[in-house]
Amino acid sequence: MADSSSSLPSLFEKISYKRYFLRAVDLTMLGLLFSLILYRILHMSQNDNVWVVAFLCESFFTFIWLLITCIKWTPAEHKPYPDRLDERVHELPSVDMFVTTADPVREPPILVVNTVLSLLAVNYPANKLACYVSDDGCSPLTYFSLKEASNFAKIWVPFCKKYNVRVRAPFRYFLKSVDAKEDSEFSRDWEMTKREYEKLSGKVEDATRDWDADDDFEAFSNTKPNDHSTIVKVVWENKGGVGDEKEVPHFVYVSREKRPNYLHHYKAGAMNFLVRVSGLMTNAPYMLNVDCDMFVNEADVVRQAMCIFLQKSKNSINHCAFVQYPQDFYDSNCEELVVLQSHLSRGFAGIQGSIYSGSGCFHTRRVMYGKFLDEESLARKFGSSKEIRKSVANALQRKSNSQNILTNFLDEAREVGQCQYESQTSWGKTIGWLYDSTAEDVNTSIDIHSRGWTSSYIYPVQPAFLGCMPPGGPEAMVQQRRWGTGMLEVLFNKHSPLIGIFSQKLRFRQRLAYIHIFTWGLRSIPELAYCLLPAFCLLHNSALFPKGLCSGISVTLVGMHCLYTLWEFVSLGFSVHSWYTSQSFWRIKATCIWLFSITDIIFKLLGVSKTVFIVTKKTFTETRSGTGDGPSCSADPNAGKFEFDDSVYFLPGTFIVLVNLAAIAGFLVGLQPVSHIYGGGGSTFVEACACILVVMLFLPFLKGLFEKGKYGIPLSTLSKAAFLAVLFVVFSVGK
């Protein structure tokens, strides 16, 4: 319970950034975009239909930049002071920690183990923590790995707390070796702990089906990932209950019932099951959820979040609903996301609060439940379980079940994991994690903000959570399609920022910010068109860009955008190469992936098909002593190289490159009489430069034309793209 005395220092401060110069740059670029649109309108009658298409594309880009300007106008973040907690808070609240996994092949159990171990070892009283792992794959290997991890945790947790270990995921911590000359208690403990972790890794990696003879694995017999009963296992129960540094928090394994004919709502359904099970067993007022590959990298992360929640607010009616941390990564494929979070997420935080981004987020349980209800309403909304209704009522009154014996609730926990339990209830509709989108995080986020709640954003110097991004190529494409589709689903569902203007408590600028996020997928059409327009104009000998002095509008826009985005990367310590790679991948995902997100939504709205949540493959590399703190996911000398397969995802990009190469070749051989005088009405050297710029942005595809194996574009994709490119050239030249 927090001390509300005003004489004591605040547990956190909100830092607002003054960015007057960047505001001026944003407005200048916005003015240039409007000038370009005005120029198009005034000269529309003097040009062909190409200008109409360019006008529509540029109007969309102007709208997007207007939204970005609104988001970035008042950036902010929250800086917690966890060292002040002890003098302000008499008793720390309980926290339930959720980890979700779904496929032991695409998400290796040893990766899940490291995430769990990092959570169990955070600097927080062990008797106030409980870790729940949801295994939607119902894998005996995953359960076996977690059982072994619980044994190692009895060594790892005390070791971390005794020596105040900074990195609390063993596979990362043991990358750096101890000085061989050092002979101390620490070095001996370090060697012993490392040996035990290597034993654990060996058991997990070499695991066979020896567990079949173990009665504890009987529940996994004759199960399939999509056809099995509910399984709930208390892996470890902390019966000490005094918060001693040698204690290990509660640790529970769950796998909800799945049947082929039931809709399971993917990750959102798993999260709601975790909420119910944890509500029965511990019912902590706060919940942390992380992806199975996002380990804790800051031991005080829970204490930091509690600084936000426990600070008395003058406007306590709609205080902070959740605390979001940025998603940082320890591999080489993360620069773009880090930049987006640094600038756009801080922009969100300066309005009504950051968006919930699916991992590394602390939630308030009572906010996920809604307002207090009578007994009849509780039964109708939360289901038939009396114990669940009791736990919900306690949660709404901010009471936890910290003294419960977990094993006493196994039967109830299995009941609330049954397929039909959510039938005729409000789970996924108005309470818990919301359904109707594969992007359950932003869908839930906008619902919370629409109810008037705020959120906080903590951007620590030391990354609080670290994960591994999928490699560039097919896996990244799958992830981007899921994100793009999920965003568009929310744009067209009942939580859309386009509706409820008067009934929702969503602030106007926050509404615009959500519109910016949800329209990512719609950018694919103008992006694709704008990548083809220079080639068409060069082949057709028609003008695309303003001529004479007005050409400075286009040149200045391109130059300012390049310098602006380059500054965003360099200011965060990234290289020019990282900036270029990011700009390239943005064009690739916009034209190659989000295009299919639009088709997904169209088919869903027409009732032809439903969207599908595809688990992204996680990579894991063995630790090696003495390799330092470098990324473990990029030990491969080919790391960072773009990979291809025969998926249709790579067809648009290959087509774009071939078309622009054909246009450049046509320009060089004089296929069309080019207007070399800059004031002429036909295509000029500027259109040719634009084609070259497009090819540079799609450099991975250009390289893929000459590479072999998984780094080369498959012949089937190349032949289809070549056929479409020939049709495009014939149409352009002959039109």
C-alpha atoms as one frame of an Amber mdcrd trajectory, in Angstrom:
protein
   0.000   0.000   0.000   1.398   3.391  -1.015   1.922   6.289   1.343   0.071
   9.299  -0.036   2.036  11.894   1.895   2.742  14.831  -0.379   6.027  15.565
   1.426   7.647  12.446   0.009   9.270  12.492  -3.454   7.267  11.222  -6.398
   7.777   7.645  -7.565   8.087   8.790 -11.175   8.169  11.857 -13.345   6.718
  12.460 -16.770   9.377  13.806 -19.112   8.021  15.936 -21.959  10.365  16.730
 -24.822  10.551  20.138 -26.473  11.118  19.622 -30.176  10.561  23.030 -31.731
  13.066  22.511 -34.551  11.621  19.113 -35.485   8.125  20.592 -35.396   9.312
  23.198 -37.907  10.737  20.433 -40.118   7.496  18.442 -39.895   5.433  21.479
 -40.841   7.821  22.395 -43.671   7.494  18.944 -45.175   3.739  19.107 -44.724
   3.723  22.457 -46.537   5.784  21.021 -49.393   3.390  18.090 -49.718   0.390
  20.424 -49.902   2.274  22.536 -52.477   2.855  19.443 -54.598  -0.821  18.522
 -54.410  -1.814  22.075 -55.350   0.587  22.003 -58.286  -1.006  18.735 -59.458
  -4.476  20.272 -59.287  -3.491  23.419 -61.199  -1.787  21.461 -63.989  -4.099
  18.443 -64.081  -5.712  19.407 -67.414  -2.317  19.746 -69.105  -1.240  16.181
 -68.307  -2.532  12.645 -68.778  -4.044  10.178 -66.331  -0.664   9.510 -64.731
  -1.062  12.788 -62.871  -4.410  11.690 -61.495  -2.821   8.540 -60.045   0.148
  10.547 -58.704  -2.249  13.078 -57.168  -4.173  10.333 -55.341  -0.980   8.692
 -54.053   0.519  11.976 -52.880  -2.744  12.948 -51.205  -2.582   9.723 -49.199
   1.075  10.341 -48.302   0.170  13.873 -47.174  -2.595  12.508 -44.965  -0.142
  10.026 -43.411   2.445  12.743 -42.762  -0.244  14.898 -41.169  -1.024  12.038
 -38.791   2.673  11.521 -38.021   3.081  15.231 -37.291   0.148  15.083 -34.858
   1.606  12.034 -33.104   5.108  13.489 -32.716   3.939  16.934 -31.604   4.309
  16.401 -27.827   6.529  13.346 -27.163   6.890  12.127 -23.593   7.879   9.179
 -21.445   7.773   8.217 -17.783  10.909   7.904 -15.677  10.414   5.704 -12.587
  12.434   5.896  -9.370  12.330   2.348  -7.956  14.800   3.258  -5.207  12.016
   5.357  -3.647   9.562   2.462  -3.399  10.774   1.209  -0.042  10.129   4.546
   1.676   6.789   5.115  -0.032   5.235   1.623  -0.122   4.674  -0.439   2.997
   3.754  -3.633   1.156   4.371  -4.322  -2.534   1.413  -5.714  -4.515   1.420
  -9.131  -6.150   2.149  -9.568  -9.851   1.148 -12.477 -12.091   3.539 -13.012
 -15.017   2.286 -14.607 -18.249   4.346 -16.326 -20.954   2.681 -17.665 -24.106
   4.044 -20.300 -26.468   2.299 -22.342 -29.140   4.736 -24.513 -31.088   7.800
 -26.359 -29.724   9.340 -26.459 -33.202   8.935 -22.806 -34.166   9.484 -21.685
 -30.561  12.266 -23.881 -29.104  11.585 -24.885 -25.470  15.072 -23.777 -24.372
  14.121 -20.241 -25.464  10.937 -20.435 -23.383  12.981 -21.762 -20.459  15.326
 -18.776 -20.547  12.434 -16.335 -20.615  10.817 -18.057 -17.628  14.083 -18.157
 -15.666  14.595 -14.442 -16.223  11.100 -13.743 -14.884  11.538 -15.931 -11.816
  14.770 -14.094 -10.952  13.576 -10.468 -11.049  14.310  -8.189  -8.088  10.938
  -8.496  -6.400   9.739 -10.511  -3.373   9.260 -14.087  -4.559   6.128 -14.480
  -2.442   4.540 -11.659  -4.481   5.185 -13.280  -7.866   3.663 -16.116  -9.868
   4.713 -17.205 -13.356   2.149 -18.870 -15.642   3.167 -20.454 -18.950   0.467
 -21.087 -21.548   1.390 -23.839 -24.005  -1.083 -23.804 -26.877   0.881 -26.612
 -28.517   0.182 -28.987 -25.605   3.752 -30.259 -25.891   5.149 -32.777 -23.374
   8.611 -31.535 -24.410   7.730 -28.005 -23.333   6.365 -29.260 -20.014   9.419
 -31.459 -19.484  11.682 -28.470 -20.173   9.815 -26.283 -17.707   9.988 -28.958
 -14.996  13.740 -29.156 -15.461  13.922 -25.352 -15.463  12.133 -25.211 -12.107
  14.877 -27.357 -10.593  17.595 -25.134 -12.036  15.702 -22.045 -10.855  16.462
 -23.054  -7.250  20.124 -22.442  -8.120  19.734 -19.599 -10.611  17.407 -17.315
  -8.634  19.535 -17.203  -5.443  22.692 -16.773  -7.562  21.221 -13.761  -9.406
  20.035 -12.089  -6.219  23.183 -12.830  -4.235  25.473 -11.254  -6.834  22.987
  -8.767  -8.297  23.343 -10.234 -11.780  22.343  -7.729 -14.450  21.294 -10.103
 -17.261  18.989 -12.776 -15.865  18.552 -15.045 -18.879  21.275 -17.725 -18.546
  21.910 -18.164 -22.267  22.829 -14.484 -22.495  24.554 -14.150 -19.138  26.995
 -16.973 -19.794  28.154 -15.486 -23.087  30.797 -13.653 -21.090  33.275 -15.738
 -19.146  34.793 -15.038 -15.742  38.466 -14.157 -15.467  40.292 -17.493 -15.216
  42.759 -16.036 -12.683  40.001 -15.035 -10.304  39.611 -17.425  -7.395  36.709
 -16.304  -5.288  33.366 -17.454  -4.013  31.716 -15.713  -6.953  33.867 -17.463
  -9.572  33.227 -20.850  -7.965  29.478 -20.193  -7.822  29.611 -18.944 -11.401
  31.297 -22.116 -12.650  28.875 -24.326 -10.742  25.822 -22.434 -12.011  27.108
 -22.536 -15.571  27.656 -26.295 -15.363  24.111 -26.757 -14.086  22.726 -24.624
 -16.906  24.667 -26.662 -19.463  23.161 -29.811 -17.954  19.712 -28.252 -18.252
  20.334 -27.288 -21.898  21.569 -30.779 -22.657  18.509 -32.391 -21.092  16.158
 -30.147 -23.049  17.917 -30.603 -26.365  18.462 -34.348 -25.994  15.052 -35.073
 -24.513  13.398 -38.233 -25.779  10.077 -39.772 -24.914  11.416 -41.206 -21.653
   8.708 -39.263 -19.864   6.075 -41.725 -21.115   6.709 -43.851 -18.029   6.199
 -40.862 -15.725   2.667 -40.569 -14.324   3.045 -36.785 -14.344   2.935 -36.922
 -18.167  -0.173 -39.086 -18.379  -2.276 -36.053 -19.322  -0.221 -35.703 -22.531
  -0.917 -39.206 -23.801  -2.809 -39.367 -27.108  -2.978 -35.574 -27.378  -2.658
 -33.440 -30.493  -1.907 -29.696 -30.615  -5.455 -28.973 -31.816  -7.276 -31.782
 -30.006  -6.767 -32.252 -26.268  -8.314 -31.580 -22.866  -7.299 -28.820 -20.485
  -4.023 -29.436 -18.671  -3.036 -27.469 -15.573   0.151 -28.357 -13.687   1.612
 -26.599 -10.647   5.285 -26.987 -11.531   6.482 -25.281  -8.347   4.589 -23.792
  -5.438   6.350 -21.328  -3.181   5.271 -22.450   0.274   7.805 -20.305   2.107
   5.833 -17.160   1.535   8.156 -14.714   3.273   9.996 -13.265   0.269  13.391
 -14.712   1.154  16.046 -14.284  -1.571  16.382 -18.051  -1.891  12.694 -18.509
  -2.630  11.441 -19.229  -6.156   8.053 -17.759  -7.177   5.008 -19.872  -7.996
   5.349 -21.570 -11.364   2.330 -22.986 -13.236   1.983 -24.719 -16.627  -1.365
 -24.508 -18.458  -2.703 -25.697 -21.789  -6.348 -24.926 -22.533  -8.676 -27.424
 -24.154  -8.712 -27.469 -27.938 -11.039 -29.249 -30.307 -11.041 -29.151 -34.130
 -14.522 -27.649 -34.386 -13.995 -24.793 -31.923 -12.592 -21.333 -32.583  -9.777
 -20.726 -30.102  -8.960 -17.070 -30.841  -5.221 -17.708 -30.943  -3.077 -15.692
 -28.511  -6.002 -13.615 -27.213  -7.827 -16.794 -26.189  -4.712 -18.088 -24.438
  -4.300 -14.795 -22.575  -7.890 -14.872 -21.333  -7.410 -18.422 -20.065  -4.286
 -17.242 -18.223  -6.305 -14.432 -16.667  -8.908 -16.900 -15.401  -6.452 -19.475
 -14.059  -4.320 -16.842 -12.348  -7.483 -15.252 -10.986  -8.346 -18.533  -9.288
  -4.885 -19.230  -7.899  -3.235 -15.916  -7.051  -5.461 -13.115  -8.423  -2.664
 -10.528  -8.383  -3.876  -6.967  -9.056  -1.224  -6.551 -11.764  -0.274  -8.797
 -14.662   2.814  -8.839 -16.874   2.737 -10.523 -20.255   5.770 -11.321 -22.394
   6.316 -13.337 -25.543   8.198 -16.578 -25.067  11.390 -15.115 -26.585  11.380
 -11.775 -24.693  13.511 -12.303 -21.612  13.919  -9.830 -18.756  17.042  -7.739
 -19.228  16.467  -5.315 -16.338  16.145  -6.974 -12.935  14.179  -4.041 -11.466
  11.555  -3.983 -14.235   8.668  -4.972 -11.922   9.640  -2.354  -9.363   9.822
   0.259 -12.129   6.289  -0.508 -13.288   4.985  -0.432  -9.708   6.293   3.136
  -9.418   3.716   4.147 -12.031   0.819   2.173 -10.608   1.383   3.026  -6.944
   1.869   6.763  -7.308  -1.276   8.543  -6.120  -2.808  10.492  -8.991  -4.797
  13.691  -8.647  -7.024  12.335 -11.398  -7.291   8.842  -9.915 -10.617   8.093
 -11.629  -8.889   7.245 -14.886  -5.385   6.489 -13.718  -2.864   4.366 -15.611
  -4.335   1.145 -17.025  -1.096  -0.373 -18.296   2.632   0.306 -18.481   4.311
  -0.510 -21.776   8.029  -1.069 -22.304   9.628  -0.911 -25.764  10.428  -4.153
 -27.522  14.198  -4.294 -27.916  16.199  -7.039 -29.575  19.652  -8.523 -29.329
  20.041  -9.408 -32.993  20.637  -7.341 -36.121  17.117  -7.049 -37.522  15.608
  -4.591 -35.087  16.701  -1.073 -36.037  13.489   0.053 -37.720  11.244  -1.061
 -34.865  13.511   0.577 -32.293  13.348   3.884 -34.190   9.565   3.682 -34.494
   9.238   3.055 -30.763  11.644   5.843 -29.873   9.752   8.487 -31.829   6.178
   7.323 -32.464   5.668   5.539 -29.122   6.924   8.585 -27.238   4.453  10.591
 -29.313   1.606   8.334 -28.189   2.787   8.656 -24.599   2.480  12.423 -24.834
  -1.219  12.249 -25.720  -3.311   9.666 -23.853  -0.636   7.039 -23.444   1.362
   4.452 -25.335  -0.310   1.629 -27.215  -0.157  -1.921 -25.924   2.242  -3.745
 -28.235   1.712  -7.363 -27.205   4.731  -8.011 -24.982   6.618  -6.335 -22.155
   3.458  -4.799 -20.748   2.094  -4.596 -17.186  -1.699  -4.594 -16.960  -4.131
  -3.710 -14.184  -6.415  -6.691 -13.683  -9.500  -4.681 -12.686  -9.210  -2.600
 -15.881  -9.325  -5.780 -17.951 -12.479  -6.777 -16.034 -14.355  -3.489 -16.364
 -16.598  -1.846 -13.793 -18.054  -3.468 -10.693 -21.050  -5.659 -11.374 -23.745
  -7.353  -9.314 -23.747 -11.134  -8.820 -26.136 -11.773 -11.719 -24.069  -9.674
 -14.124 -20.875 -11.410 -13.008 -22.336 -14.812 -13.882 -23.549 -13.614 -17.273
 -20.296 -11.911 -18.256 -17.591 -14.047 -16.624 -19.024 -17.557 -16.875 -20.495
 -20.244 -14.664 -17.551 -20.788 -12.307 -18.422 -19.535  -8.823 -14.736 -19.285
  -7.926 -14.077 -17.108 -10.968 -16.904 -14.780 -10.035 -15.518 -14.596  -6.505
 -12.016 -13.810  -7.777 -13.380 -11.132 -10.145 -15.268  -9.461  -7.287 -12.091
  -9.523  -5.197 -10.023  -8.124  -8.048 -12.440  -5.254  -8.587 -12.007  -4.500
  -4.884  -8.211  -4.795  -5.327  -7.858  -7.963  -3.266  -5.406 -10.761  -4.148
  -5.300 -14.447  -3.202  -1.687 -14.460  -2.075  -2.257 -17.041   0.683  -4.049
 -19.587  -1.492  -2.781 -23.136  -1.922  -2.529 -23.408  -5.692  -3.235 -27.117
  -5.971  -6.641 -26.592  -4.375  -7.844 -24.913  -7.567  -6.776 -27.456 -10.190
 -10.305 -28.710 -10.905 -11.698 -25.186 -11.227  -8.762 -24.218 -13.434  -9.461
 -27.105 -15.796 -13.113 -26.137 -15.927 -12.426 -22.548 -17.037 -10.136 -23.863
 -19.774 -12.846 -25.835 -21.536 -13.771 -24.842 -25.083 -17.381 -24.014 -24.268
 -16.646 -22.030 -21.107 -16.581 -18.661 -22.888 -19.820 -19.371 -24.744 -22.492
 -16.747 -24.001 -20.042 -14.730 -21.883 -18.261 -11.412 -22.444 -14.748 -12.870
 -22.606 -13.005 -11.415 -25.640 -15.910  -9.058 -26.335 -15.836  -6.495 -23.548
 -13.555  -8.090 -20.946 -10.041  -9.475 -21.086  -8.034  -9.553 -24.288 -10.385
  -8.782 -27.167 -11.050 -11.045 -30.146 -11.947 -10.259 -33.777  -8.374  -9.398
 -34.754  -5.068 -11.214 -35.102  -3.566  -8.029 -33.583  -5.164  -8.625 -30.190
  -2.795  -6.164 -28.552  -3.850  -2.974 -30.359  -7.459  -4.156 -30.408  -7.391
  -4.373 -26.612  -5.364  -1.168 -26.360  -7.846   1.053 -28.193 -10.731  -0.396
 -26.176  -8.981   0.553 -22.923  -8.224   4.081 -24.133 -11.776   4.442 -25.470
 -13.016   3.906 -21.913 -11.016   6.933 -20.799  -8.038   5.173 -19.233  -4.487
   6.373 -19.757  -1.277   4.361 -20.127   2.407   4.972 -19.462   5.550   4.426
 -21.471   8.904   3.675 -19.859  11.945   3.873 -22.133  14.867   2.900 -19.885
  18.521   3.286 -20.841  18.987  -0.379 -20.014  16.483  -2.313 -22.220  13.938
  -3.934 -19.933  13.181  -6.846 -22.269  15.193  -8.330 -25.118  14.096 -10.724
 -27.830  15.108 -12.018 -31.236  13.546 -10.805 -34.475  12.783 -13.295 -37.264
  15.373 -13.267 -40.067  14.706 -11.094 -43.113  12.749 -13.112 -45.628   9.795
 -15.534 -45.422   9.442 -15.420 -41.617   9.550 -11.630 -41.525   6.968 -11.568
 -44.318   4.606 -13.821 -42.356   4.931 -11.613 -39.285   4.340  -8.397 -41.232
   1.284  -9.833 -42.979  -0.204 -10.826 -39.618   0.431  -7.353 -38.214  -0.932
  -5.591 -41.295  -4.031  -7.772 -41.400  -4.641  -7.405 -37.668  -4.422  -3.611
 -37.866  -6.926  -3.488 -40.720  -9.273  -5.807 -38.827  -9.450  -3.282 -35.998
  -9.980  -0.431 -38.479 -13.154  -2.172 -39.648 -14.463  -3.622 -36.374 -16.529
  -2.041 -33.604 -13.441  -0.636 -31.867 -12.401   1.354 -34.929 -11.205   4.924
 -34.234 -13.404   5.982 -37.158 -16.571   5.344 -35.127 -17.823   6.240 -31.673
 -16.610   9.837 -31.877 -19.117  11.020 -29.286 -19.601   7.856 -27.235 -15.931
   6.998 -26.704 -13.526   8.802 -24.366 -10.698   8.598 -26.882  -8.930  11.925
 -27.230  -8.923  13.436 -30.718  -5.155  13.241 -31.276  -5.078   9.730 -29.812
  -7.782   8.796 -32.306  -5.628  10.164 -35.148  -2.651   8.243 -33.805  -4.594
   4.974 -33.883  -5.791   5.739 -37.415  -2.143   6.073 -38.438  -1.326   2.637
 -36.985  -4.403   0.894 -38.360  -3.938   2.188 -41.924  -0.483   0.665 -42.376
  -1.908  -2.012 -44.657  -3.735   0.518 -46.846  -0.398   2.113 -47.784   0.414
  -0.848 -49.998  -1.688   0.413 -52.901  -0.233   3.964 -53.198   3.257   2.657
 -52.393   3.025   0.041 -55.142   1.617   2.551 -57.624   4.313   5.116 -56.833
   7.055   2.515 -57.337   5.714   1.832 -60.846   4.825   5.369 -61.973   8.405
   6.519 -62.811   8.935   3.414 -64.959   5.625   3.903 -66.751   6.380   7.559
 -67.474   9.881   6.755 -68.705   8.553   4.065 -71.045   5.570   6.148 -72.117
   7.551   9.421 -72.392   5.226  11.336 -70.091   6.059  13.652 -67.204   5.581
  12.574 -63.592   7.243  15.356 -61.613   6.905  19.155 -61.811   9.189  20.933
 -64.279  11.251  24.090 -64.091  11.586  25.845 -60.754   8.694  23.843 -59.310
  10.801  20.703 -59.610  12.458  21.894 -56.423   9.340  20.781 -54.503   9.943
  17.106 -55.289  13.719  17.293 -54.896  13.471  19.108 -51.560  10.866  16.655
 -50.266  13.007  13.626 -51.077  16.122  15.248 -49.642  14.448  16.394 -46.431
  12.814  13.005 -45.874  16.150  11.223 -46.335  17.964  13.567 -43.956  15.134
  13.473 -41.412  14.925   9.664 -41.276  18.728   9.403 -41.327  18.907  11.690
 -38.301  16.355   9.515 -36.480  18.633   6.499 -36.925  21.976   8.172 -36.280
  20.674   9.928 -33.143  19.942   6.503 -31.649  23.422   5.215 -32.454  22.579
   3.270 -35.610  24.689   3.342 -38.760  23.912   4.807 -42.180  23.730   1.239
 -43.473  21.059   0.425 -40.893  19.076   3.434 -42.071  19.330   2.362 -45.699
  18.375  -1.233 -44.875  15.370  -0.005 -42.910  14.174   2.260 -45.711  14.510
  -0.665 -48.090  12.587  -3.080 -45.894   9.822  -0.521 -45.326   9.221  -0.329
 -49.095   9.368  -4.111 -49.373   6.839  -4.811 -46.628   4.535  -2.025 -47.832
   4.386  -3.265 -51.416   4.905  -7.000 -50.975   3.184  -7.919 -47.708   0.560
  -5.385 -46.737  -0.957  -5.820 -50.181  -2.026  -9.307 -49.101  -3.336  -7.896
 -45.829  -5.886  -5.983 -47.900  -6.993  -9.167 -49.664  -7.271 -10.903 -46.277
  -9.635  -8.201 -45.031 -11.685  -8.145 -48.216 -12.195 -11.909 -48.049 -13.087
 -11.670 -44.354 -15.628  -8.884 -44.905 -17.170 -10.835 -47.781 -17.369 -13.954
 -45.624 -15.170 -15.942 -48.022 -12.489 -16.817 -45.446 -11.240 -15.981 -41.970
  -7.884 -14.575 -40.976  -5.355 -16.991 -39.483  -2.741 -16.394 -36.793   0.555
 -17.960 -37.920   3.239 -18.374 -35.241   6.511 -16.702 -36.203   9.569 -18.923
 -36.049  11.958 -18.006 -33.239  15.688 -18.604 -33.630  18.087 -19.674 -30.919
  21.858 -20.060 -30.955  23.877 -21.923 -28.344  25.889 -19.797 -25.956  29.645
 -19.778 -26.324  32.034 -18.674 -23.619  34.122 -15.649 -24.345  32.027 -14.269
 -27.189  31.161 -11.118 -25.299  27.863  -9.350 -25.359  27.344  -9.536 -29.107
  24.138 -10.884 -30.567  23.729 -14.612 -30.423  21.258 -14.758 -33.266  23.704
 -13.489 -35.869  26.613 -15.924 -35.572  25.897 -17.142 -39.100  28.147 -15.295
 -41.602  25.087 -14.953 -43.842  23.059 -13.286 -41.080  21.277 -10.210 -42.358
  21.029 -11.498 -45.917  17.531 -11.490 -47.369  16.055 -14.959 -47.907  13.500
 -16.030 -50.514  11.181 -18.924 -51.125   8.500 -19.643 -53.722   5.849 -17.735
 -51.758   3.683 -15.238 -53.606   4.975 -12.620 -51.140   8.050 -12.086 -53.307
   6.232 -11.659 -56.614   5.397  -7.912 -56.306   8.970  -6.962 -55.358  10.490
  -8.974 -58.199   7.991  -7.420 -60.609   8.838  -3.892 -59.432  12.579  -4.438
 -59.908  12.186  -5.950 -63.391   9.885  -3.154 -64.539  12.214  -0.402 -63.339
  15.264  -2.144 -64.815  13.428  -2.368 -68.148  12.545   1.332 -67.972  16.161
   2.295 -67.215  17.389   0.119 -70.090  14.831   1.699 -72.405  15.972   5.159
 -71.343  19.623   4.315 -71.988  18.995   2.899 -75.479  16.575   5.682 -76.404
  13.421   3.592 -76.601  11.356   6.803 -76.386  12.286  10.345 -77.497  13.130
  11.850 -74.113  12.542  15.553 -73.428  16.053  16.566 -72.447  15.080  20.178
 -72.016  13.906  20.268 -68.434  10.920  22.415 -69.172   9.629  19.917 -71.738
   6.393  18.018 -71.395   7.783  14.467 -71.627   9.882  12.287 -69.368  13.262
  13.556 -68.315  16.382  12.497 -66.494  14.467  12.993 -63.212  12.116  10.095
 -63.972  15.158   7.943 -64.788  16.719   8.872 -61.436  13.465   7.931 -59.731
  13.621   4.483 -61.350  17.192   4.065 -60.125  16.085   5.074 -56.616  13.319
   2.447 -56.677  15.803  -0.257 -57.711  18.136   0.818 -54.886  15.290   0.537
 -52.388  14.580  -2.985 -53.652  18.249  -3.960 -53.645  17.612  -7.349 -51.929
  15.497  -8.331 -54.933  18.136  -7.087 -57.358  20.726  -9.229 -55.583  18.249
 -12.100 -55.527  18.250 -12.146 -59.340  21.873 -13.316 -59.270  22.084 -15.326
 -56.022  21.404 -19.032 -55.661  19.769 -21.205 -53.042  17.630 -19.561 -50.375
  19.248 -16.182 -51.104  18.134 -16.255 -54.738  14.679 -15.612 -56.176  13.109
 -18.960 -57.202  12.699 -19.547 -60.929   8.931 -19.910 -60.571   8.634 -16.447
 -58.993  11.070 -14.950 -61.496   9.195 -16.326 -64.501   5.828 -15.025 -63.248
   7.289 -11.597 -62.507   9.026 -11.486 -65.905   5.748 -12.275 -67.678   3.959
  -9.471 -65.811   6.854  -7.094 -66.495   6.677  -7.767 -70.232   2.953  -7.022
 -70.206   3.616  -3.788 -68.288   6.304  -2.655 -70.741   4.161  -3.446 -73.786
   1.224  -1.603 -72.261   3.360   1.422 -71.333   5.154   1.781 -74.654   2.130
   1.100 -76.805  -0.353   3.243 -74.887
